[in-house]
CSV table of N, CA and C in Angstrom, one decimal:
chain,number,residue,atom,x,y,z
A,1,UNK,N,49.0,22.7,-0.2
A,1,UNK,CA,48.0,23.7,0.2
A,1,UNK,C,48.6,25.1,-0.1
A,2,UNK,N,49.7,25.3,0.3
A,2,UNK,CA,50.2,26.6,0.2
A,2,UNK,C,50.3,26.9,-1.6
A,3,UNK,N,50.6,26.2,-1.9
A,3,UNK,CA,50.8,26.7,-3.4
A,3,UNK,C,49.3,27.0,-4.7
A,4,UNK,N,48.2,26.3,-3.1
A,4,UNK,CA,46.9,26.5,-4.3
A,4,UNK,C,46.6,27.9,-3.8
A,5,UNK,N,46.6,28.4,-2.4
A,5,UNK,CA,46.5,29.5,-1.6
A,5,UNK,C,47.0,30.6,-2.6
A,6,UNK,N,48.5,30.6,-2.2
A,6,UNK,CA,49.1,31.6,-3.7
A,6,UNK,C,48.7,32.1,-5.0
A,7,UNK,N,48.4,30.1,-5.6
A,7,UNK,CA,47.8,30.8,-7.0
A,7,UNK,C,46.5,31.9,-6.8
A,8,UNK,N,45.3,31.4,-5.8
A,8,UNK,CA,44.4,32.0,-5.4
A,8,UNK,C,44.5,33.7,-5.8
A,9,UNK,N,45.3,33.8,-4.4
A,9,UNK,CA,45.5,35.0,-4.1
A,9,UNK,C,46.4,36.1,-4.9
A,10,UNK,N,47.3,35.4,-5.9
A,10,UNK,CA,47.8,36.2,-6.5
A,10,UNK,C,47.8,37.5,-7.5
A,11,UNK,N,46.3,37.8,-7.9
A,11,UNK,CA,45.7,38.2,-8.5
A,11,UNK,C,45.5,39.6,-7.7
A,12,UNK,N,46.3,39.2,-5.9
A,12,UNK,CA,45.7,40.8,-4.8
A,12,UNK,C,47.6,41.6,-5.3
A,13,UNK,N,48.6,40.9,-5.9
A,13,UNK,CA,49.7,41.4,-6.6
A,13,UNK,C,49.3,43.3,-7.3
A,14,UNK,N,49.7,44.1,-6.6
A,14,UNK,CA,49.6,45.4,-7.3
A,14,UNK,C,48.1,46.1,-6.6
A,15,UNK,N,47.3,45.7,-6.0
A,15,UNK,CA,46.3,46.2,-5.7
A,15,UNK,C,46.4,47.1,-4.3
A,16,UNK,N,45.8,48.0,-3.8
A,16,UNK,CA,45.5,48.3,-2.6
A,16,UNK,C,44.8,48.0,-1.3
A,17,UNK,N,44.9,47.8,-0.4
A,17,UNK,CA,43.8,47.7,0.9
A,17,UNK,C,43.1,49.4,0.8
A,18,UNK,N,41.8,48.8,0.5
A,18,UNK,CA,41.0,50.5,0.2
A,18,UNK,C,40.0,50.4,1.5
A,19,UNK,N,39.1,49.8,2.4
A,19,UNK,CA,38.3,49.5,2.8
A,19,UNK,C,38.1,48.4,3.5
A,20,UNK,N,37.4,48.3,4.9
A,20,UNK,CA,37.4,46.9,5.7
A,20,UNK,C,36.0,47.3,6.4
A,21,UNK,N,35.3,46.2,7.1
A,21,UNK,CA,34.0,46.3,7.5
A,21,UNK,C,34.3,44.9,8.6
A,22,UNK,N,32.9,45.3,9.2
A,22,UNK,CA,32.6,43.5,10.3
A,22,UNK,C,31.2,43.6,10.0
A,23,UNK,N,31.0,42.4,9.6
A,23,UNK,CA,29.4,41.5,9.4
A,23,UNK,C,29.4,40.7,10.1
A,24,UNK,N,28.4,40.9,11.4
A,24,UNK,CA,28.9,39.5,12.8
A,24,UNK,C,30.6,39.9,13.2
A,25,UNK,N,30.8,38.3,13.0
A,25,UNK,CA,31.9,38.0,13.5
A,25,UNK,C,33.2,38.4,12.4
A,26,UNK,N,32.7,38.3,11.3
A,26,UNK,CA,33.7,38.1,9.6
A,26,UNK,C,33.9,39.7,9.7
A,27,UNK,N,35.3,39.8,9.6
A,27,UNK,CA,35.9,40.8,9.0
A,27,UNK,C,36.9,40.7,7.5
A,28,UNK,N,36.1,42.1,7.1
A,28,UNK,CA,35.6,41.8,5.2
A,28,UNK,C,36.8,42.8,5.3
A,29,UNK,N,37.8,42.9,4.2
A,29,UNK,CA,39.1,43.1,3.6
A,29,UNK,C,39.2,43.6,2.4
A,30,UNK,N,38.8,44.6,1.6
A,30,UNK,CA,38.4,45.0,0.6
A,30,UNK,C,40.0,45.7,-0.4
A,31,UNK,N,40.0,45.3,-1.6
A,31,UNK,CA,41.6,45.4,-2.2
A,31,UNK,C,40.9,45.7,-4.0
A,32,UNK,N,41.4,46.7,-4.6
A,32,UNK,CA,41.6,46.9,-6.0
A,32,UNK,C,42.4,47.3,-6.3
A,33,UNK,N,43.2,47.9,-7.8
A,33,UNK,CA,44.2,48.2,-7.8
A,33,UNK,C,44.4,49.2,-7.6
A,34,UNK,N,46.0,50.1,-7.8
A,34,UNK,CA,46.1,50.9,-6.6
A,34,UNK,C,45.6,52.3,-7.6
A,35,UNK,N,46.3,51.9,-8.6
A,35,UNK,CA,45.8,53.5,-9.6
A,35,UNK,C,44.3,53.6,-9.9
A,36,UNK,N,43.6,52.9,-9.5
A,36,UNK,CA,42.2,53.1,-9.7
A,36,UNK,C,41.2,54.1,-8.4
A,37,UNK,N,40.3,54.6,-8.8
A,37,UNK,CA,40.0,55.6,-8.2
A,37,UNK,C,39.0,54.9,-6.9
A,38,UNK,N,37.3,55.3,-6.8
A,38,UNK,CA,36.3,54.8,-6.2
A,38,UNK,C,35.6,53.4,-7.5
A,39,UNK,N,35.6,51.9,-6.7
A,39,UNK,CA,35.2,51.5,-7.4
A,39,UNK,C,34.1,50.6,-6.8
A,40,UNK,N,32.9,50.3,-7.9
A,40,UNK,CA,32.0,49.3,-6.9
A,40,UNK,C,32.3,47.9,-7.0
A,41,UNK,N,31.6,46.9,-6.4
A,41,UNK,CA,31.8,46.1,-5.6
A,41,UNK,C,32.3,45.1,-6.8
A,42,UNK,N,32.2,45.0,-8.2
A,42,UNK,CA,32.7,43.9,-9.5
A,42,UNK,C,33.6,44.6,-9.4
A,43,UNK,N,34.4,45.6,-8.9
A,43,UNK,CA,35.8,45.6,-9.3
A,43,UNK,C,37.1,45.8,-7.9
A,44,UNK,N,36.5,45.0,-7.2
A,44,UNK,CA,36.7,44.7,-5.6
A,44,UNK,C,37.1,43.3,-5.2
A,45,UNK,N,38.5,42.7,-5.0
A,45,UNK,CA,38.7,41.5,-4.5
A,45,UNK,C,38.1,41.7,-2.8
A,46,UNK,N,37.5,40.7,-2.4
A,46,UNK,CA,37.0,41.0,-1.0
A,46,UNK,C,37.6,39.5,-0.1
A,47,UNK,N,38.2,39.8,1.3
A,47,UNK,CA,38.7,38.9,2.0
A,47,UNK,C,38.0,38.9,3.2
A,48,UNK,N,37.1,37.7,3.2
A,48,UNK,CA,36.7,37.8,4.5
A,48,UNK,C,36.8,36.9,5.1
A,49,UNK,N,37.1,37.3,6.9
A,49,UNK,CA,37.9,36.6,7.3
A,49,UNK,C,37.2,35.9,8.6
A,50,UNK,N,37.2,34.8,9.4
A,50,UNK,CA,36.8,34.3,9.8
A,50,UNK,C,37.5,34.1,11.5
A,51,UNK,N,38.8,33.4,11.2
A,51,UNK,CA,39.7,32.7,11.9
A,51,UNK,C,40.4,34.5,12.4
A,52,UNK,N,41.3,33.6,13.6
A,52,UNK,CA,42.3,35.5,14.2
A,52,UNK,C,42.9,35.5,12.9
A,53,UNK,N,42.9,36.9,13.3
A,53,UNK,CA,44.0,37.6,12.1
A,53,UNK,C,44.8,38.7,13.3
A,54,UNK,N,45.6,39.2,12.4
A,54,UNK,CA,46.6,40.7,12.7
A,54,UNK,C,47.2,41.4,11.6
A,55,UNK,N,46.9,42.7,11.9
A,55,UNK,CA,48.0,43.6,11.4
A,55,UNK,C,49.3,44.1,11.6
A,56,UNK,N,50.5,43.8,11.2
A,56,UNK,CA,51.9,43.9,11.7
A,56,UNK,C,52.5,45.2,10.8
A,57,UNK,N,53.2,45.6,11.4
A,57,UNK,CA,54.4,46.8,11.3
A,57,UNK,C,55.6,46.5,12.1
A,58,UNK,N,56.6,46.5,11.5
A,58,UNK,CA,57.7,45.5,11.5
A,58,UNK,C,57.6,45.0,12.6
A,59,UNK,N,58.1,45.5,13.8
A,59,UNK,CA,58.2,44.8,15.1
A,59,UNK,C,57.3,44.8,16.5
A,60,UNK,N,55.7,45.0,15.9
A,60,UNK,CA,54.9,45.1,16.7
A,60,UNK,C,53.4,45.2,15.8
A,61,UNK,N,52.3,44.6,16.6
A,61,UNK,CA,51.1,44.5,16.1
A,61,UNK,C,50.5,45.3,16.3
A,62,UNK,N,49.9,46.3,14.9
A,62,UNK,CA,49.2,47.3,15.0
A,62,UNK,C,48.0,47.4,15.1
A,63,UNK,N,47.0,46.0,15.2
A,63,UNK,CA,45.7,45.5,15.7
A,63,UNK,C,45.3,44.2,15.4
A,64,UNK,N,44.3,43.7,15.5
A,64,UNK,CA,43.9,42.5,15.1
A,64,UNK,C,42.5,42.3,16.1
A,65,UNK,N,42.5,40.7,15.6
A,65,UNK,CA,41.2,40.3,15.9
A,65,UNK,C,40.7,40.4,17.3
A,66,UNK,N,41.5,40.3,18.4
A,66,UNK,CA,41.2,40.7,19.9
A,66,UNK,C,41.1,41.7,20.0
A,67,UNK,N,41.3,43.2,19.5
A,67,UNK,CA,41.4,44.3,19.2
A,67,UNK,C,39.4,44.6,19.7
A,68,UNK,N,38.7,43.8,18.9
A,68,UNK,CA,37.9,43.8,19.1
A,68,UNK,C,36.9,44.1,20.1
A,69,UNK,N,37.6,43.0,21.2
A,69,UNK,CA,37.4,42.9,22.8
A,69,UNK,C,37.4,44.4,23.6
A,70,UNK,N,38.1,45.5,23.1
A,70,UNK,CA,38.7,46.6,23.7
A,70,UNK,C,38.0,47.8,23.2
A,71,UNK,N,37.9,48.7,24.2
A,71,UNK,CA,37.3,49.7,24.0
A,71,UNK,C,38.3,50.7,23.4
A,72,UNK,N,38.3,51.3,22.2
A,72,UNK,CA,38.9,52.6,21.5
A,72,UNK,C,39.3,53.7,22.2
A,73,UNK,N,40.4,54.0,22.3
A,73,UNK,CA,41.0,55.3,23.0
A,73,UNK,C,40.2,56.6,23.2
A,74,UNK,N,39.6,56.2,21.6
A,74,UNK,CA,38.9,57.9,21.3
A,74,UNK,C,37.7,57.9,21.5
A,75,UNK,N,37.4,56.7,22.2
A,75,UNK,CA,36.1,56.4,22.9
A,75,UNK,C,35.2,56.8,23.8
A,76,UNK,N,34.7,58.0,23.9
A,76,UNK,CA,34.1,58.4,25.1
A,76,UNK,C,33.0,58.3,25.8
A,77,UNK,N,32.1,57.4,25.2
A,77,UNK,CA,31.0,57.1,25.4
A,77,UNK,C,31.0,56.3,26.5
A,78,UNK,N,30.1,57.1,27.4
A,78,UNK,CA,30.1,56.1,28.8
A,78,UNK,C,29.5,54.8,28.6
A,79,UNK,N,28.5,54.6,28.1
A,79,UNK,CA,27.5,53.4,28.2
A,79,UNK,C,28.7,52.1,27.0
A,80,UNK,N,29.5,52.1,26.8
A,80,UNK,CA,30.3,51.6,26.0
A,80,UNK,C,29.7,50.2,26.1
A,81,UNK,N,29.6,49.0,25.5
A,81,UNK,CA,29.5,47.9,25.7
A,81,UNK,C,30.3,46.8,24.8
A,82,UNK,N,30.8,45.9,25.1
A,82,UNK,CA,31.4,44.8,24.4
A,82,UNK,C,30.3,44.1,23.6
A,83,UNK,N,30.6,44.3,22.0
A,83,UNK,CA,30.0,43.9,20.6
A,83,UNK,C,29.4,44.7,20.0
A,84,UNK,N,29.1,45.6,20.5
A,84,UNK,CA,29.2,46.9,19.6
A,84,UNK,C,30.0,46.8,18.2
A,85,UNK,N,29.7,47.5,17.3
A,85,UNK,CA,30.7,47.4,16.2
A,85,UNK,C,31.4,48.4,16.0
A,86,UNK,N,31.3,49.7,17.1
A,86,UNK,CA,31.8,51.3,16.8
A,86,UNK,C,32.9,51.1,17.9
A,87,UNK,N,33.9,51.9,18.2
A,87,UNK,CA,33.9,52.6,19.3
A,87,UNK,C,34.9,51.6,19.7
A,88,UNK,N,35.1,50.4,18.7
A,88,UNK,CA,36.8,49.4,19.1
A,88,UNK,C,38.1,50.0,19.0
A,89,UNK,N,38.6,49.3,19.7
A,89,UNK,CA,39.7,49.6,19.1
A,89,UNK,C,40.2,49.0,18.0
A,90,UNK,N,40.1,48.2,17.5
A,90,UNK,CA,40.0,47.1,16.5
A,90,UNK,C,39.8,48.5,15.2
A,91,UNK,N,37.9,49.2,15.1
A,91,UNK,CA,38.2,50.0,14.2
A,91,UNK,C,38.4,51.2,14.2
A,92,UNK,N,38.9,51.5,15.9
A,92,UNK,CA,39.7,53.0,15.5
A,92,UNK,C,41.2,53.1,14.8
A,93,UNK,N,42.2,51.8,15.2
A,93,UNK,CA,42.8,51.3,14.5
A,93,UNK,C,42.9,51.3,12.7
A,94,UNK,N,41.6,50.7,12.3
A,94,UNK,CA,42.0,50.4,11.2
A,94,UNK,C,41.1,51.4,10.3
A,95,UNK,N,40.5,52.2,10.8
A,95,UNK,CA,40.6,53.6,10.6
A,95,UNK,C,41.3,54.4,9.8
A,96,UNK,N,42.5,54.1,11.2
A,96,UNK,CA,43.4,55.4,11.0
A,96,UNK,C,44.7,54.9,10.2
A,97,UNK,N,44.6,53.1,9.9
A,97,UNK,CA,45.5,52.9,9.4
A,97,UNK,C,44.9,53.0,7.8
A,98,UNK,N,43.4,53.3,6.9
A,98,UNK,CA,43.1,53.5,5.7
A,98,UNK,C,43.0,55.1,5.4
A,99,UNK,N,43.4,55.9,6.3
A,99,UNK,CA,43.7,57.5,6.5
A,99,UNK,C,44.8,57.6,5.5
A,100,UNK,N,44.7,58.9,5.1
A,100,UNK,CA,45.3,59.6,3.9
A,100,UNK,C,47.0,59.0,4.5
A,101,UNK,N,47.3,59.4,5.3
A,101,UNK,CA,48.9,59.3,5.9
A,101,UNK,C,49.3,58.1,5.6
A,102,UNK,N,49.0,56.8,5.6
A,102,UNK,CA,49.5,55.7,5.3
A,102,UNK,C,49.0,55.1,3.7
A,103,UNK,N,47.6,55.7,3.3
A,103,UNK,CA,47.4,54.8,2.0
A,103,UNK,C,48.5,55.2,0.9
A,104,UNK,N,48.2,54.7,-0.2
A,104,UNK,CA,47.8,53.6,-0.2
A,104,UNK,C,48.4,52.0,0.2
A,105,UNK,N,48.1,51.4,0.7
A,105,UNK,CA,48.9,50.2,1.2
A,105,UNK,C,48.8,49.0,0.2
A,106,UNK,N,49.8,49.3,-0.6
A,106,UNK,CA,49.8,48.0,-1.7
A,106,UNK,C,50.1,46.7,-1.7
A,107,UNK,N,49.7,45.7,-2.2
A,107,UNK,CA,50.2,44.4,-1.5
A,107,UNK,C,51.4,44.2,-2.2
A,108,UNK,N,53.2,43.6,-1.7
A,108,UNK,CA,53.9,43.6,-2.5
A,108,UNK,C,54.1,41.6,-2.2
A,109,UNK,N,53.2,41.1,-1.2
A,109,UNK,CA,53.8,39.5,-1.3
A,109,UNK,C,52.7,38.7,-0.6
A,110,UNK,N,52.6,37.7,-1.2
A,110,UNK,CA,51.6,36.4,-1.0
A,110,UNK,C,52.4,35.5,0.2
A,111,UNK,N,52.2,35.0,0.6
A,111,UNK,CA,53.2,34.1,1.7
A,111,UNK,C,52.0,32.8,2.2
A,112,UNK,N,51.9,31.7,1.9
A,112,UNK,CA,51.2,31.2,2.8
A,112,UNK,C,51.4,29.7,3.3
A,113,UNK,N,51.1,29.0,4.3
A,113,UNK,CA,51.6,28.1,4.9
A,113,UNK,C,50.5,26.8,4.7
A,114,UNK,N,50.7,25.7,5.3
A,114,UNK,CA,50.3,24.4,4.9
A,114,UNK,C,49.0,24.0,5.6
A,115,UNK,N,48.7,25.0,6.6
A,115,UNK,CA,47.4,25.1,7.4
A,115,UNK,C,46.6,25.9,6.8
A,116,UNK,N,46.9,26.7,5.6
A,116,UNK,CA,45.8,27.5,5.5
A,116,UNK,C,46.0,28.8,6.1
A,117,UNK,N,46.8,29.1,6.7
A,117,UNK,CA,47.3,30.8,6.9
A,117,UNK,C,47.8,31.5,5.8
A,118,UNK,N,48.1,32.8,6.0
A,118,UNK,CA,48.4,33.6,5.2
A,118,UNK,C,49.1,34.6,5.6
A,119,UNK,N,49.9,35.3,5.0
A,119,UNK,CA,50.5,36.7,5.2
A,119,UNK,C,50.4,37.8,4.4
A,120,UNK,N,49.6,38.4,4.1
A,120,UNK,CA,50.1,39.2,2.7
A,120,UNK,C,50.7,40.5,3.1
A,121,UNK,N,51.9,40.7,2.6
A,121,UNK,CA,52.7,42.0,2.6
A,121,UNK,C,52.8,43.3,1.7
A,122,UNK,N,52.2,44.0,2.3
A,122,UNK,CA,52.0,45.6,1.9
A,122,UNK,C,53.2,46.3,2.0
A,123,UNK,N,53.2,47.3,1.3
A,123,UNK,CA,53.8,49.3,1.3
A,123,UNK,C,54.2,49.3,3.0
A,124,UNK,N,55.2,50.2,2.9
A,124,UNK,CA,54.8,50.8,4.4
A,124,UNK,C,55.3,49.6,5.5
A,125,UNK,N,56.0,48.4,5.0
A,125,UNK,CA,56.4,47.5,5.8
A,125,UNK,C,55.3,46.9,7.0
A,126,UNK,N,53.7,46.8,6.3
A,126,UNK,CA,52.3,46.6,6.9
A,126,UNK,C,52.0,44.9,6.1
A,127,UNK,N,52.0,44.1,7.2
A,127,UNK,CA,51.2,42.4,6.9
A,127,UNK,C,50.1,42.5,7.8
A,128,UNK,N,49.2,42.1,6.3
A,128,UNK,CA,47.7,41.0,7.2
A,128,UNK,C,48.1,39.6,7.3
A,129,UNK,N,47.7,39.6,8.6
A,129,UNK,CA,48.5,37.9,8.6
A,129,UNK,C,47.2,36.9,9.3
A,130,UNK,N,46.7,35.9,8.8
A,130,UNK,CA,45.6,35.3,8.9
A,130,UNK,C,46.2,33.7,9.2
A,131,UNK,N,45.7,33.7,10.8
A,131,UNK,CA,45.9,32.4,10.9
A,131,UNK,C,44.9,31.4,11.7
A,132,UNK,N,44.2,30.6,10.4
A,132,UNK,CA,43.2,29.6,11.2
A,132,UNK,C,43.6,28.5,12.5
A,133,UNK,N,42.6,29.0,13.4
A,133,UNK,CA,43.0,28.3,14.3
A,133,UNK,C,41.5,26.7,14.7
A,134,UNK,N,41.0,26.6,13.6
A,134,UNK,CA,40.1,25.6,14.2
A,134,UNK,C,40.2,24.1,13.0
A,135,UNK,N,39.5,23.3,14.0
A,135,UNK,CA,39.6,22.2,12.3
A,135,UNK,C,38.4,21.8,11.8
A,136,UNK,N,37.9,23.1,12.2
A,136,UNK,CA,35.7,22.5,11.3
A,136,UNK,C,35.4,24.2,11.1
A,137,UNK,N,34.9,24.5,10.1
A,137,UNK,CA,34.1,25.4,9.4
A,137,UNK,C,35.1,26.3,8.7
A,138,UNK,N,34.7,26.7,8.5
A,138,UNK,CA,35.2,28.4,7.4
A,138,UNK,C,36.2,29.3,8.1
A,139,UNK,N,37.3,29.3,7.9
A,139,UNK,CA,38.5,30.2,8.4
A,139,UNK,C,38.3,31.2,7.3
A,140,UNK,N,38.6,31.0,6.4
A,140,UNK,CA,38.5,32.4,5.5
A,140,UNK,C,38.0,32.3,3.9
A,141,UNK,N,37.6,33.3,3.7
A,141,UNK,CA,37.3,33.0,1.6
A,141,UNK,C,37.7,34.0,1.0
A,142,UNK,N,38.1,34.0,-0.2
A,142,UNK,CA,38.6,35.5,-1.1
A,142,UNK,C,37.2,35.6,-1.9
A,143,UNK,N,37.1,36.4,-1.9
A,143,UNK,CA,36.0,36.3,-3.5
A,143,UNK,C,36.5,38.2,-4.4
A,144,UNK,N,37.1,36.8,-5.3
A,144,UNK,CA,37.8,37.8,-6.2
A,144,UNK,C,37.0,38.7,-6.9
A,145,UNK,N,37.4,39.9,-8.0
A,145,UNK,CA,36.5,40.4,-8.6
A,145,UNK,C,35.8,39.7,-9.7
A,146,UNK,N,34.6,40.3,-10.0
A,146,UNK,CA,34.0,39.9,-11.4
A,146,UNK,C,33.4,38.4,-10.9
A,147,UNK,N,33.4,37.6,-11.9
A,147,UNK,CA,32.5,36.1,-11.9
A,147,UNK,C,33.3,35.3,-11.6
A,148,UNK,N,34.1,35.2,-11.4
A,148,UNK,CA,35.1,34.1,-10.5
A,148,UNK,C,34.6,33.3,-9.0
A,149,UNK,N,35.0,32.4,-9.7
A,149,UNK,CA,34.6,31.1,-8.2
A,149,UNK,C,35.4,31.9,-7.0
A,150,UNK,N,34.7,31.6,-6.0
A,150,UNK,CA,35.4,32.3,-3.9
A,150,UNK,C,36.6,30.8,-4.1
A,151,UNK,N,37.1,31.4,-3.2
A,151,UNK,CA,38.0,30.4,-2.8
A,151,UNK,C,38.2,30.5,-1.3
A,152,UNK,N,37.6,28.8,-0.5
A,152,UNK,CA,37.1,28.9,0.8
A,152,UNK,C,38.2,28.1,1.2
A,153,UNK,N,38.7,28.8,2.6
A,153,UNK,CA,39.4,28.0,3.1
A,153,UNK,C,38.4,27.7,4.6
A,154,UNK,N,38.5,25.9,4.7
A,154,UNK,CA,38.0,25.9,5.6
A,154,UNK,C,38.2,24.0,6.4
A,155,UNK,N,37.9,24.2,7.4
A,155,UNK,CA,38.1,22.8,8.2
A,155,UNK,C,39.1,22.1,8.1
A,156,UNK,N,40.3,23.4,8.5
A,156,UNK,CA,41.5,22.7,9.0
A,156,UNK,C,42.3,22.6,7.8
A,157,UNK,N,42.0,22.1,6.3
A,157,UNK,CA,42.5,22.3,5.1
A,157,UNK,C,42.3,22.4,3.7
């Protein structure tokens, strides 16, 4: 599994994390390459993700999927409610981590394991690390640029 994963993903080799979004529950992972300027969506590998994930910097996690759960620092809105899509910390986080100061975050390594997880390592000593934790439905899919088949990881393997 790990080695079809790889081939997959290899193609995110040299590109940037430019952009991330939540539709529902799926959080979408947006990557092109890095010398490229604004591009639309055919020149966009897109990761969206199903299963927990996290963002790491070396020895501590700089958000992730429970992230969600939590209300944002910079959050002042009284009426705040849980599932909202604003006002997390989840995306005040990942925000500030696609902010001028850290980009661009380039992917320098594929890494992935026999379950169907992933690691990919960025610039800046920054991993998305994606680990399915169920054994029925859709943990995660790439859908690379241009006309290319998705590649779904799902139900356990």
């Amino acid at each position: 599994m790990r080695s079809k994963i790889a081939e997959h993903l290899a193609i995110l080799g040299g590109c940037a994390l430019r952009r991330s979004n939540l539709s529902g529950s799926v959080r979408g992972f947006y990557f092109r390459l890095a010398h490229t300027g604004f591009a639309n969506a055919a020149e966009e590998h897109g990761l969206h993700v199903s299963c927990p994930w996290r963002i790491e910097r070396l020895d501590h996690i700089y958000t992730g999927s429970a992230d969600y759960l939590e209300r944002g620092d910079l959050d002042s809105d009284p009426p705040w409610e849980f599932g909202r899509p604003w006002g997390t910390l989840q995306q005040e986080r990942i925000e500030a981590l696609l902010a001028e100061n850290w980009a661009p975050l380039v992917v320098e390594a594929i890494e992935a394991d026999d379950m169907g997880g992933v690691a990919i390592g960025m610039s800046n000593s920054f991993k998305l690390v994606l680990f399915p934790s169920g054994s029925r439905g859709e943990q995660w899919r790439f859908l690379p640029a241009g006309d290319r088949p998705h590649f779904v990881m799902e139900d356990g393997s």
